[in-house]
PDB file of C-alpha atoms in Angstrom:
ATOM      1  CA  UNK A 497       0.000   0.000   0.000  1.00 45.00           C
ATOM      2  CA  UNK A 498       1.596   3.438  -0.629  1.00 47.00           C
ATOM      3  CA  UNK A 499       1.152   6.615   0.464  1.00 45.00           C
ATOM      4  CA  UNK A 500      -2.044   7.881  -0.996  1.00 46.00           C
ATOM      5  CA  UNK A 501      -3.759   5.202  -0.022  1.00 49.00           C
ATOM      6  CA  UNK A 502      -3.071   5.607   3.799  1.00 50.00           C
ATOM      7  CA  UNK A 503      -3.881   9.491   4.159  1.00 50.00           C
ATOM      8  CA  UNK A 504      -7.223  10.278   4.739  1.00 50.00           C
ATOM      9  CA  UNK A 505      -9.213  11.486   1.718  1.00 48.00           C
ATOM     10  CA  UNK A 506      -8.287  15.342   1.281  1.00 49.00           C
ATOM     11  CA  UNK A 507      -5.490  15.269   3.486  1.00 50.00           C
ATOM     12  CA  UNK A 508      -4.412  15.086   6.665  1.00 54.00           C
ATOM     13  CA  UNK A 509      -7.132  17.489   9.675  1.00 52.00           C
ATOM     14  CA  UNK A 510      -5.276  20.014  11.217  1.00 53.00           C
ATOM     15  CA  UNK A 511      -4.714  19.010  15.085  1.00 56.00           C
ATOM     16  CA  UNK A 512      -5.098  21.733  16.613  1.00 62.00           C
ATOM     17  CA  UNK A 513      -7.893  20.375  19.393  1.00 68.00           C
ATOM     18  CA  UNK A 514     -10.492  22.211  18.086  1.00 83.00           C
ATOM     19  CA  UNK A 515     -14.246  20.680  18.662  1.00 85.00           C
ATOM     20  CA  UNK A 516     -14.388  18.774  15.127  1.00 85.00           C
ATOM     21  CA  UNK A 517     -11.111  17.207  16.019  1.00 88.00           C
ATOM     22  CA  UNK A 518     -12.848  16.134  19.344  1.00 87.00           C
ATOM     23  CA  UNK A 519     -16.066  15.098  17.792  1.00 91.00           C
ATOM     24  CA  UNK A 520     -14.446  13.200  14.819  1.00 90.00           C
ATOM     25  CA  UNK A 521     -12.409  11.451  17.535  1.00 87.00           C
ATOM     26  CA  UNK A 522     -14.988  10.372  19.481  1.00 89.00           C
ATOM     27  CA  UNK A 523     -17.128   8.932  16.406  1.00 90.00           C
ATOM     28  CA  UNK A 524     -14.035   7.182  15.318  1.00 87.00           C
ATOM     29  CA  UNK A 525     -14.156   5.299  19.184  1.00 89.00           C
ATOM     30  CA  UNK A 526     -17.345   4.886  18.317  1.00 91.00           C
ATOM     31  CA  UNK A 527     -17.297   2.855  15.324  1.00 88.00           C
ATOM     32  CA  UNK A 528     -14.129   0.943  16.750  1.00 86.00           C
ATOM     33  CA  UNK A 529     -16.386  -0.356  19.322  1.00 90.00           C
ATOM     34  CA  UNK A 530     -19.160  -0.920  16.928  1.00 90.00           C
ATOM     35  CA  UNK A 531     -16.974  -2.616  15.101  1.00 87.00           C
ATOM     36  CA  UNK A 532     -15.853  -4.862  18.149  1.00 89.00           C
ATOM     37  CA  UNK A 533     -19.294  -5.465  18.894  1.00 92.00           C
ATOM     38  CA  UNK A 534     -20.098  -6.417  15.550  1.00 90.00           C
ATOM     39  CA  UNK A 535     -17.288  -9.085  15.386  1.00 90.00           C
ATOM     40  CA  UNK A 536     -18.898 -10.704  18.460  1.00 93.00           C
ATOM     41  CA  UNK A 537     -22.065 -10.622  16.886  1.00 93.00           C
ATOM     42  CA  UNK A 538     -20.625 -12.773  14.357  1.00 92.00           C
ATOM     43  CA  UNK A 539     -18.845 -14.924  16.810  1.00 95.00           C
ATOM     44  CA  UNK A 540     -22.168 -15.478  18.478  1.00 96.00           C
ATOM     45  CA  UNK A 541     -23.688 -16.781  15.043  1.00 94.00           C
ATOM     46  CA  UNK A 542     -20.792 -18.795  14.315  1.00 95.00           C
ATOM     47  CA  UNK A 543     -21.292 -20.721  17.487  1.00 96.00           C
ATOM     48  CA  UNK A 544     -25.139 -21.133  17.485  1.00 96.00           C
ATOM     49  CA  UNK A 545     -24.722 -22.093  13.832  1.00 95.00           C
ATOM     50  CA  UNK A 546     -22.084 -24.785  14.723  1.00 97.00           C
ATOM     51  CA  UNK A 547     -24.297 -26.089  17.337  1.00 97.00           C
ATOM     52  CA  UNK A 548     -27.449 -26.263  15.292  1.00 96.00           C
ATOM     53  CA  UNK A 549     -25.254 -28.076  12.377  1.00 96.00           C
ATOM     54  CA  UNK A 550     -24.120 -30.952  15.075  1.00 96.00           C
ATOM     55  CA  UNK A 551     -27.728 -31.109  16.249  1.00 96.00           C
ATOM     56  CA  UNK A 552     -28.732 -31.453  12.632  1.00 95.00           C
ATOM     57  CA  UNK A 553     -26.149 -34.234  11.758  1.00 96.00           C
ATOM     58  CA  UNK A 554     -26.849 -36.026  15.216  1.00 96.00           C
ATOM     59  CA  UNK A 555     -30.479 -35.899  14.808  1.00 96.00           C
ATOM     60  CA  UNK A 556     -30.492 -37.527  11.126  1.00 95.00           C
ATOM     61  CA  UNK A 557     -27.965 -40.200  12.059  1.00 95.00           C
ATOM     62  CA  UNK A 558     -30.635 -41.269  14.391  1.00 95.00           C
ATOM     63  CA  UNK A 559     -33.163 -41.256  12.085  1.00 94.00           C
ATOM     64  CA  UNK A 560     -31.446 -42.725   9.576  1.00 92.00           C
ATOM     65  CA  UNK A 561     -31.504 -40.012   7.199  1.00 94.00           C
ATOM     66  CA  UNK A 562     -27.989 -38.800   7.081  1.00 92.00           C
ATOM     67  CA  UNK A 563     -27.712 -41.151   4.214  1.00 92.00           C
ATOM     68  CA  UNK A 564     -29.954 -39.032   1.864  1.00 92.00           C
ATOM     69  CA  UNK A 565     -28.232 -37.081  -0.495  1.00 90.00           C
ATOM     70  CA  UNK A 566     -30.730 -33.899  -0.296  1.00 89.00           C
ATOM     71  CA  UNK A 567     -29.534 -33.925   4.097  1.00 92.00           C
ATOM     72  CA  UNK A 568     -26.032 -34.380   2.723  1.00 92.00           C
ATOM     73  CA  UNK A 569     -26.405 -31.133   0.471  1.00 90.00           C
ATOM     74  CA  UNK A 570     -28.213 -29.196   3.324  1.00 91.00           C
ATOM     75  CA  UNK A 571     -25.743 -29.710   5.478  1.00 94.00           C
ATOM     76  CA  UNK A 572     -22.751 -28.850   2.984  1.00 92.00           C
ATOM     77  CA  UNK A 573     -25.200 -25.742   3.196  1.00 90.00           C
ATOM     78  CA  UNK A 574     -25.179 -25.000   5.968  1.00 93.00           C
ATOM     79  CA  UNK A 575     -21.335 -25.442   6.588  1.00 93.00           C
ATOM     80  CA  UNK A 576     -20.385 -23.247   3.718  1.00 91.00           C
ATOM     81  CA  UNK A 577     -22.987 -20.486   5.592  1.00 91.00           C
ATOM     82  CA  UNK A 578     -20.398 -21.003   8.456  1.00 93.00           C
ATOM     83  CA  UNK A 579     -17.647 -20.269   6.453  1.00 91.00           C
ATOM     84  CA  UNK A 580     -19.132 -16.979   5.040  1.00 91.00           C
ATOM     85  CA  UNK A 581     -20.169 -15.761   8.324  1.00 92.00           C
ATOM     86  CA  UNK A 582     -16.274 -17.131   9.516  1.00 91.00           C
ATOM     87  CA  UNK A 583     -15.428 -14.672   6.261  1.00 88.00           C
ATOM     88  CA  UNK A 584     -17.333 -11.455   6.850  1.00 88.00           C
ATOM     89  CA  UNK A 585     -15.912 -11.929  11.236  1.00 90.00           C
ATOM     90  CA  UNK A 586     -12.497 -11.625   9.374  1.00 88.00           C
ATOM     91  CA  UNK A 587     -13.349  -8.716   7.085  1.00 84.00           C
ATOM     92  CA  UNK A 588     -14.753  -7.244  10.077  1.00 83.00           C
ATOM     93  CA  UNK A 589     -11.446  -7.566  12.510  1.00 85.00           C
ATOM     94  CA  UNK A 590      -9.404  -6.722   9.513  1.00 83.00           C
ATOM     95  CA  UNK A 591     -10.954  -3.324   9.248  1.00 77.00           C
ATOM     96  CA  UNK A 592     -10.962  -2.794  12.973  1.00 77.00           C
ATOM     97  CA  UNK A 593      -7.620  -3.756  12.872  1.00 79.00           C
ATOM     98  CA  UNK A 594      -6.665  -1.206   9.890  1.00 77.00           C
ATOM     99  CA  UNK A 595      -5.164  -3.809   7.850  1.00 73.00           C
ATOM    100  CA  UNK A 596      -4.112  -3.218   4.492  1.00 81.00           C
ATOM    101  CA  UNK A 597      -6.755  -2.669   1.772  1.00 80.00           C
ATOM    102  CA  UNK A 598      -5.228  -5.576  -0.199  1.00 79.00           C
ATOM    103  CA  UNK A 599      -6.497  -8.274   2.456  1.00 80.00           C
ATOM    104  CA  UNK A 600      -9.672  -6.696   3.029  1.00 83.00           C
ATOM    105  CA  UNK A 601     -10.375  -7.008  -0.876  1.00 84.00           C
ATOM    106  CA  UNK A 602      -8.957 -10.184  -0.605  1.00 84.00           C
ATOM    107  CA  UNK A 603     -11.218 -11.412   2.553  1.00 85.00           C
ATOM    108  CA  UNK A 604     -14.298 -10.159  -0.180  1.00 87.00           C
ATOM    109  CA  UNK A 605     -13.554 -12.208  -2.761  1.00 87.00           C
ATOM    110  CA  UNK A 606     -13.199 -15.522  -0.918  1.00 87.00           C
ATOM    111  CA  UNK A 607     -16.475 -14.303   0.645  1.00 88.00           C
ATOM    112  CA  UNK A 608     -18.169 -13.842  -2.327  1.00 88.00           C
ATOM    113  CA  UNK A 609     -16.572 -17.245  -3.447  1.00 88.00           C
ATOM    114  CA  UNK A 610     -17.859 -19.066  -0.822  1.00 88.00           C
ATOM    115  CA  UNK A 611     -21.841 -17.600  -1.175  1.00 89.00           C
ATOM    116  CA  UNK A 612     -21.344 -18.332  -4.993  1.00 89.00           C
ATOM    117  CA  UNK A 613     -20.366 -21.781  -4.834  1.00 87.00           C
ATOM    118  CA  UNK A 614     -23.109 -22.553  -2.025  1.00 87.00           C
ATOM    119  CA  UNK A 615     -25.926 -21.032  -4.347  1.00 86.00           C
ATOM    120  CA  UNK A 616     -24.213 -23.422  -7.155  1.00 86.00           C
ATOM    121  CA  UNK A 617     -24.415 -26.421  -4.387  1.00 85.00           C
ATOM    122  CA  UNK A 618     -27.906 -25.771  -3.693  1.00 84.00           C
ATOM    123  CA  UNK A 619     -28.722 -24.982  -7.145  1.00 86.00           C
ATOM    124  CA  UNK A 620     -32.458 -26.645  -8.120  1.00 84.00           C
ATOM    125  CA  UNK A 621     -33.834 -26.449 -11.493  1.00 84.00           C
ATOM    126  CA  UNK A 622     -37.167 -27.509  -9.941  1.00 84.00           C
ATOM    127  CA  UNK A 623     -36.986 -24.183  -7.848  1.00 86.00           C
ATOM    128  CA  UNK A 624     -37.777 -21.739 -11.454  1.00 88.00           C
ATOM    129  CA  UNK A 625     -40.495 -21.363 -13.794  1.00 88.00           C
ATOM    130  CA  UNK A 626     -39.495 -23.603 -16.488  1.00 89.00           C
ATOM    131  CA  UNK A 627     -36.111 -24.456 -18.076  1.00 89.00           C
ATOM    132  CA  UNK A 628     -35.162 -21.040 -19.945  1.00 90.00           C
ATOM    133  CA  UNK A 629     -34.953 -19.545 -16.047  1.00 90.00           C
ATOM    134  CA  UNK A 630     -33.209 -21.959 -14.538  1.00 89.00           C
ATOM    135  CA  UNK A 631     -30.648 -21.836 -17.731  1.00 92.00           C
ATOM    136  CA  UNK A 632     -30.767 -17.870 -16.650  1.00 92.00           C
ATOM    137  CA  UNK A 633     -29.709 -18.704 -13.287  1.00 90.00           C
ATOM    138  CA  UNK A 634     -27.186 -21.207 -14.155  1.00 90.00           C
ATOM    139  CA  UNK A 635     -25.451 -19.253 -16.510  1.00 91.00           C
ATOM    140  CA  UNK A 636     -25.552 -16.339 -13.990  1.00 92.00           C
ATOM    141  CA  UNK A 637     -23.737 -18.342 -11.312  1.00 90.00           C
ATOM    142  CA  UNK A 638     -21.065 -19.598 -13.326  1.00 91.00           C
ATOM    143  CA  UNK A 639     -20.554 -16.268 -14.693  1.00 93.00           C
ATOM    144  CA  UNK A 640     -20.073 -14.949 -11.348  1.00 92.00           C
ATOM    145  CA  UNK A 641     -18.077 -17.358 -10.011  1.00 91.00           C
ATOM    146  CA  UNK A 642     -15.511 -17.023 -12.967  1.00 92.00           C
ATOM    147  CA  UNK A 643     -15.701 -13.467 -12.155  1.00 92.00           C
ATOM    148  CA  UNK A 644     -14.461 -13.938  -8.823  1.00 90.00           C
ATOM    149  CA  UNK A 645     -11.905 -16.901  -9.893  1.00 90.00           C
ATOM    150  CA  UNK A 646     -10.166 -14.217 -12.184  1.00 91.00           C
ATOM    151  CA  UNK A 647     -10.736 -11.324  -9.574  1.00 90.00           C
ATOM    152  CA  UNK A 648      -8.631 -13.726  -7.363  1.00 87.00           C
ATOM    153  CA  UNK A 649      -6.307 -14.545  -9.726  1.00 88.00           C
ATOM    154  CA  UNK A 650      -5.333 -10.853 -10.531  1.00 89.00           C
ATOM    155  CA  UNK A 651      -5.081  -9.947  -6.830  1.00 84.00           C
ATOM    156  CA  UNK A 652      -3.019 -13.001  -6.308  1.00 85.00           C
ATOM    157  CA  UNK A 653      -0.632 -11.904  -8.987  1.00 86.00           C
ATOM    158  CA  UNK A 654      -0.600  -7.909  -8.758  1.00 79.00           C
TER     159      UNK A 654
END
């Protein structure tokens, strides 16, 4: 990262103590402990979601069910849900944290790789209208997760 991307947009505020320093200093420990409280939000999910995913897989081993491929797919589900939430905490600590903007785009993409390839798990033709709009939605995954294969691709090699 250079320079102009770590100075604040239209420079540097004078310090001189005035009130808008103050009150833009405040709001800034404001959001930081938004921020923090939004990263233990996501925690909170993470761990509620685990839970409810053993419960699910303990439940249809009992009832014999965790042979069926359609409980096998909703729990892939509900895993790669995990992961995105697991994502966005990371996003979230890594702008608390200030980290470069390189990981944060970085933490977006595998984000948005992760939701894409769940929707192309879950994908159902029976879920559309006919044929032509499940095509539609087919096509429109794929191209989206190519999308984000090359966006990956250039930020792994830039």
């Amino acid at each position: 990262m250079d320079d102009e991307e770590s100075d604040p947009v239209g420079g540097s505020l004078p310090s001189d103590g005035s009130t808008d320093q103050r009150i833009l200093a405040a709001s800034e420990e404001l959001i930081r402990y938004i921020e923090v409280v939004a990263a233990l939000v996501l925690v909170l999910l993470f761990a509620i979601g685990v839970f409810d995913l053993g419960l699910k897989i303990f439940r249809s081993a009992l009832s014999g069910r965790i042979t069926d491929p359609l409980v096998v797919v909703g729990f892939i589900d509900t895993a790669l849900l995990l992961f995105i939430i697991v994502e966005v905490y990371q996003t979230v600590v890594a702008y608390t944290r200030e980290s470069e903007t390189r990981r944060i785009v970085r933490l977006v993409i595998y984000t948005g790789v992760i939701a894409m390839v769940r929707k192309a798990i879950i994908f159902r033709t029976g879920e559309y209208a006919d044929e032509g709009a499940a095509l539609m939605a087919a096509g429109s995954y794929a191209l989206l997760i190519a999308g984000l294969a090359v966006l990956l691709v250039v930020e792994r090699y830039t």
